[in-house]
Amino acid sequence: MAGNKTFTMIKPDAVGAGNIGAIIKMIEEAGFSIISMKYTRLSGERAGQFYAVHRERPFYEDLCSYMSSGPIVAMILEKDNAVEDFRNLIGATNPAEAAEGTIRKLFATSIEANAVHGSDSDDNAQIEGSFFFSEIEKF
Ligand code: CMP
């Protein structure tokens, strides 16, 4: 059975463009509850750890510098079928391929600066949420 939690980050491009509020409004209007939230900034090293699964990819170094280039907002979200429903809300990784009305279609500027991250499985939602929040911070 699908889990009811997912993890997201609002990325440096969207934070820098002043889109935190608009993105959170879309998340809440889509029926997600924010159960943990943190405004923070990743070091290059922490970004590398978060995206370690991509370390063999050609874009890895650029991705780590970009993700540490400014503040981000990390959140754990709750909703039935959270992972799949959130990925539908954010749209394809490449905003050029994202469906109309999705967060990335509206706010992303490139495949790298794509406004938001969303976990791709229940297991990764758990791992990624724990990367930012201790047990006591997860309501
Ligand atoms: P995200 O959903 O956070 O997961 C991995 C990230 O790597 C992705 O969003 C993009 O920001 C980035 N990414 C994925 N594919 C590419 C690519 N081909 N070129 C540059 N960045 C990419």
mmCIF file of C-alpha atoms and ligand atoms in Angstrom:
data_model
loop_
_atom_site.group_PDB
_atom_site.id
_atom_site.type_symbol
_atom_site.label_atom_id
_atom_site.label_comp_id
_atom_site.label_asym_id
_atom_site.label_seq_id
_atom_site.Cartn_x
_atom_site.Cartn_y
_atom_site.Cartn_z
ATOM 1 C CA MET A 1 0.000 0.000 0.000
ATOM 2 C CA ALA A 2 1.283 3.487 -0.873
ATOM 3 C CA GLY A 3 2.537 5.562 2.056
ATOM 4 C CA ASN A 4 1.138 8.867 3.199
ATOM 5 C CA LYS A 5 4.318 10.954 3.465
ATOM 6 C CA THR A 6 6.695 12.535 1.005
ATOM 7 C CA PHE A 7 9.641 14.896 1.193
ATOM 8 C CA THR A 8 10.171 18.083 -0.812
ATOM 9 C CA MET A 9 12.624 20.953 -1.107
ATOM 10 C CA ILE A 10 11.876 24.328 -2.630
ATOM 11 C CA LYS A 11 15.175 24.879 -4.451
ATOM 12 C CA PRO A 12 17.431 27.982 -4.546
ATOM 13 C CA ASP A 13 15.996 29.305 -7.842
ATOM 14 C CA ALA A 14 12.425 29.346 -6.521
ATOM 15 C CA VAL A 15 13.419 30.722 -3.110
ATOM 16 C CA GLY A 16 15.519 33.452 -4.777
ATOM 17 C CA ALA A 17 12.658 34.383 -7.112
ATOM 18 C CA GLY A 18 10.306 34.906 -4.164
ATOM 19 C CA ASN A 19 8.112 31.909 -4.957
ATOM 20 C CA ILE A 20 8.052 30.147 -1.570
ATOM 21 C CA GLY A 21 4.557 31.391 -0.754
ATOM 22 C CA ALA A 22 3.051 30.620 -4.156
ATOM 23 C CA ILE A 23 4.490 27.090 -4.139
ATOM 24 C CA ILE A 24 3.331 26.353 -0.591
ATOM 25 C CA LYS A 25 -0.148 27.636 -1.534
ATOM 26 C CA MET A 26 -0.294 25.140 -4.420
ATOM 27 C CA ILE A 27 0.910 22.331 -2.145
ATOM 28 C CA GLU A 28 -1.744 23.067 0.479
ATOM 29 C CA GLU A 29 -4.523 23.573 -2.079
ATOM 30 C CA ALA A 30 -3.658 20.130 -3.505
ATOM 31 C CA GLY A 31 -4.512 18.624 -0.109
ATOM 32 C CA PHE A 32 -1.056 18.113 1.425
ATOM 33 C CA SER A 33 -0.426 18.946 5.091
ATOM 34 C CA ILE A 34 2.998 20.316 6.003
ATOM 35 C CA ILE A 35 4.105 18.322 9.032
ATOM 36 C CA SER A 36 7.748 19.528 9.189
ATOM 37 C CA MET A 37 9.340 22.589 7.577
ATOM 38 C CA LYS A 38 12.825 24.155 7.648
ATOM 39 C CA TYR A 39 14.371 27.189 5.865
ATOM 40 C CA THR A 40 18.052 26.340 5.575
ATOM 41 C CA ARG A 41 21.074 26.244 3.294
ATOM 42 C CA LEU A 42 23.055 23.179 2.223
ATOM 43 C CA SER A 43 26.838 23.202 2.073
ATOM 44 C CA GLY A 44 28.331 21.706 -1.090
ATOM 45 C CA GLU A 45 29.256 18.644 0.944
ATOM 46 C CA ARG A 46 25.715 18.169 2.323
ATOM 47 C CA ALA A 47 24.225 18.654 -1.150
ATOM 48 C CA GLY A 48 26.623 15.955 -2.394
ATOM 49 C CA GLN A 49 25.427 13.597 0.330
ATOM 50 C CA PHE A 50 21.770 14.276 -0.418
ATOM 51 C CA TYR A 51 22.243 13.608 -4.151
ATOM 52 C CA ALA A 52 24.845 10.814 -3.706
ATOM 53 C CA VAL A 53 22.687 8.500 -5.827
ATOM 54 C CA HIS A 54 23.538 10.753 -8.817
ATOM 55 C CA ARG A 55 27.307 10.938 -8.187
ATOM 56 C CA GLU A 56 28.197 9.127 -11.427
ATOM 57 C CA ARG A 57 26.017 11.437 -13.541
ATOM 58 C CA PRO A 58 27.663 14.183 -15.610
ATOM 59 C CA PHE A 59 25.492 16.843 -13.951
ATOM 60 C CA TYR A 60 26.391 15.864 -10.358
ATOM 61 C CA GLU A 61 29.035 18.542 -9.632
ATOM 62 C CA ASP A 62 26.896 21.324 -11.130
ATOM 63 C CA LEU A 63 23.869 20.068 -9.222
ATOM 64 C CA CYS A 64 25.748 20.157 -5.905
ATOM 65 C CA SER A 65 27.046 23.708 -6.527
ATOM 66 C CA TYR A 66 23.613 24.856 -7.593
ATOM 67 C CA MET A 67 21.848 23.278 -4.590
ATOM 68 C CA SER A 68 24.294 24.991 -2.219
ATOM 69 C CA SER A 69 24.086 28.358 -4.003
ATOM 70 C CA GLY A 70 21.300 29.743 -1.817
ATOM 71 C CA PRO A 71 18.682 28.879 0.787
ATOM 72 C CA ILE A 72 16.149 26.093 0.361
ATOM 73 C CA VAL A 73 12.928 25.133 2.164
ATOM 74 C CA ALA A 74 12.757 21.465 3.220
ATOM 75 C CA MET A 75 9.362 19.959 4.094
ATOM 76 C CA ILE A 76 7.759 16.655 4.993
ATOM 77 C CA LEU A 77 4.249 16.479 3.533
ATOM 78 C CA GLU A 78 1.336 14.234 4.437
ATOM 79 C CA LYS A 79 -1.511 13.041 2.209
ATOM 80 C CA ASP A 80 -2.872 9.697 1.036
ATOM 81 C CA ASN A 81 -0.724 8.380 -1.845
ATOM 82 C CA ALA A 82 1.711 11.219 -1.101
ATOM 83 C CA VAL A 83 4.695 10.303 -3.315
ATOM 84 C CA GLU A 84 2.736 9.762 -6.539
ATOM 85 C CA ASP A 85 0.294 12.641 -5.992
ATOM 86 C CA PHE A 86 3.141 15.049 -5.248
ATOM 87 C CA ARG A 87 5.077 14.017 -8.344
ATOM 88 C CA ASN A 88 1.957 14.692 -10.388
ATOM 89 C CA LEU A 89 1.641 18.128 -8.753
ATOM 90 C CA ILE A 90 5.252 19.104 -9.533
ATOM 91 C CA GLY A 91 5.445 17.719 -13.090
ATOM 92 C CA ALA A 92 8.363 16.323 -15.100
ATOM 93 C CA THR A 93 11.993 16.939 -14.035
ATOM 94 C CA ASN A 94 12.568 18.981 -17.182
ATOM 95 C CA PRO A 95 10.179 21.958 -17.048
ATOM 96 C CA ALA A 96 10.035 21.947 -20.867
ATOM 97 C CA GLU A 97 8.235 18.593 -20.537
ATOM 98 C CA ALA A 98 6.151 19.433 -17.457
ATOM 99 C CA ALA A 99 2.360 19.472 -17.832
ATOM 100 C CA GLU A 100 0.431 22.752 -17.749
ATOM 101 C CA GLY A 101 -0.492 23.844 -14.246
ATOM 102 C CA THR A 102 2.303 21.902 -12.519
ATOM 103 C CA ILE A 103 4.711 23.611 -10.125
ATOM 104 C CA ARG A 104 7.699 23.084 -12.403
ATOM 105 C CA LYS A 105 5.827 24.343 -15.475
ATOM 106 C CA LEU A 106 4.928 27.506 -13.562
ATOM 107 C CA PHE A 107 8.146 28.181 -11.646
ATOM 108 C CA ALA A 108 11.141 26.156 -12.928
ATOM 109 C CA THR A 109 13.707 27.761 -15.209
ATOM 110 C CA SER A 110 15.786 24.735 -16.353
ATOM 111 C CA ILE A 111 16.211 20.978 -15.789
ATOM 112 C CA GLU A 112 18.677 21.802 -12.999
ATOM 113 C CA ALA A 113 16.970 24.863 -11.523
ATOM 114 C CA ASN A 114 13.653 23.053 -11.491
ATOM 115 C CA ALA A 115 12.016 24.823 -8.521
ATOM 116 C CA VAL A 116 11.254 21.770 -6.350
ATOM 117 C CA HIS A 117 12.414 18.282 -5.471
ATOM 118 C CA GLY A 118 9.981 15.451 -4.771
ATOM 119 C CA SER A 119 10.855 11.983 -3.439
ATOM 120 C CA ASP A 120 10.465 9.190 -5.986
ATOM 121 C CA SER A 121 9.469 6.377 -3.585
ATOM 122 C CA ASP A 122 8.184 5.792 -0.059
ATOM 123 C CA ASP A 123 11.618 4.506 0.975
ATOM 124 C CA ASN A 124 13.375 7.613 -0.361
ATOM 125 C CA ALA A 125 10.776 9.875 1.275
ATOM 126 C CA GLN A 126 11.743 8.330 4.610
ATOM 127 C CA ILE A 127 15.501 8.594 3.912
ATOM 128 C CA GLU A 128 15.291 12.173 2.592
ATOM 129 C CA GLY A 129 13.006 13.390 5.390
ATOM 130 C CA SER A 130 15.433 11.952 7.939
ATOM 131 C CA PHE A 131 18.303 13.781 6.208
ATOM 132 C CA PHE A 132 16.785 17.109 7.313
ATOM 133 C CA PHE A 133 14.626 16.315 10.342
ATOM 134 C CA SER A 134 15.288 14.410 13.563
ATOM 135 C CA GLU A 135 12.646 12.016 14.883
ATOM 136 C CA ILE A 136 11.401 14.618 17.355
ATOM 137 C CA GLU A 137 10.831 17.149 14.526
ATOM 138 C CA LYS A 138 8.680 14.730 12.507
ATOM 139 C CA PHE A 139 5.136 15.254 13.762
HETATM 140 P P1 CMP B 1 15.448 16.374 -8.494
HETATM 141 O O1 CMP B 1 14.053 15.890 -8.613
HETATM 142 O O2 CMP B 1 15.811 17.165 -7.299
HETATM 143 O O3 CMP B 1 16.438 15.110 -8.583
HETATM 144 C C1 CMP B 1 17.723 15.163 -9.150
HETATM 145 C C2 CMP B 1 18.037 16.482 -9.751
HETATM 146 O O4 CMP B 1 19.103 16.482 -10.664
HETATM 147 C C3 CMP B 1 16.850 16.947 -10.586
HETATM 148 O O5 CMP B 1 15.764 17.267 -9.778
HETATM 149 C C4 CMP B 1 17.473 18.084 -11.360
HETATM 150 O O6 CMP B 1 17.588 19.263 -10.590
HETATM 151 C C5 CMP B 1 18.853 17.503 -11.615
HETATM 152 N N1 CMP B 1 18.945 16.899 -12.953
HETATM 153 C C6 CMP B 1 18.361 15.785 -13.387
HETATM 154 N N2 CMP B 1 18.683 15.524 -14.679
HETATM 155 C C7 CMP B 1 19.519 16.530 -15.036
HETATM 156 C C8 CMP B 1 20.207 16.846 -16.235
HETATM 157 N N3 CMP B 1 20.097 16.072 -17.320
HETATM 158 N N4 CMP B 1 20.964 17.956 -16.266
HETATM 159 C C9 CMP B 1 21.094 18.732 -15.166
HETATM 160 N N5 CMP B 1 20.458 18.484 -13.978
HETATM 161 C C10 CMP B 1 19.677 17.396 -13.926
#
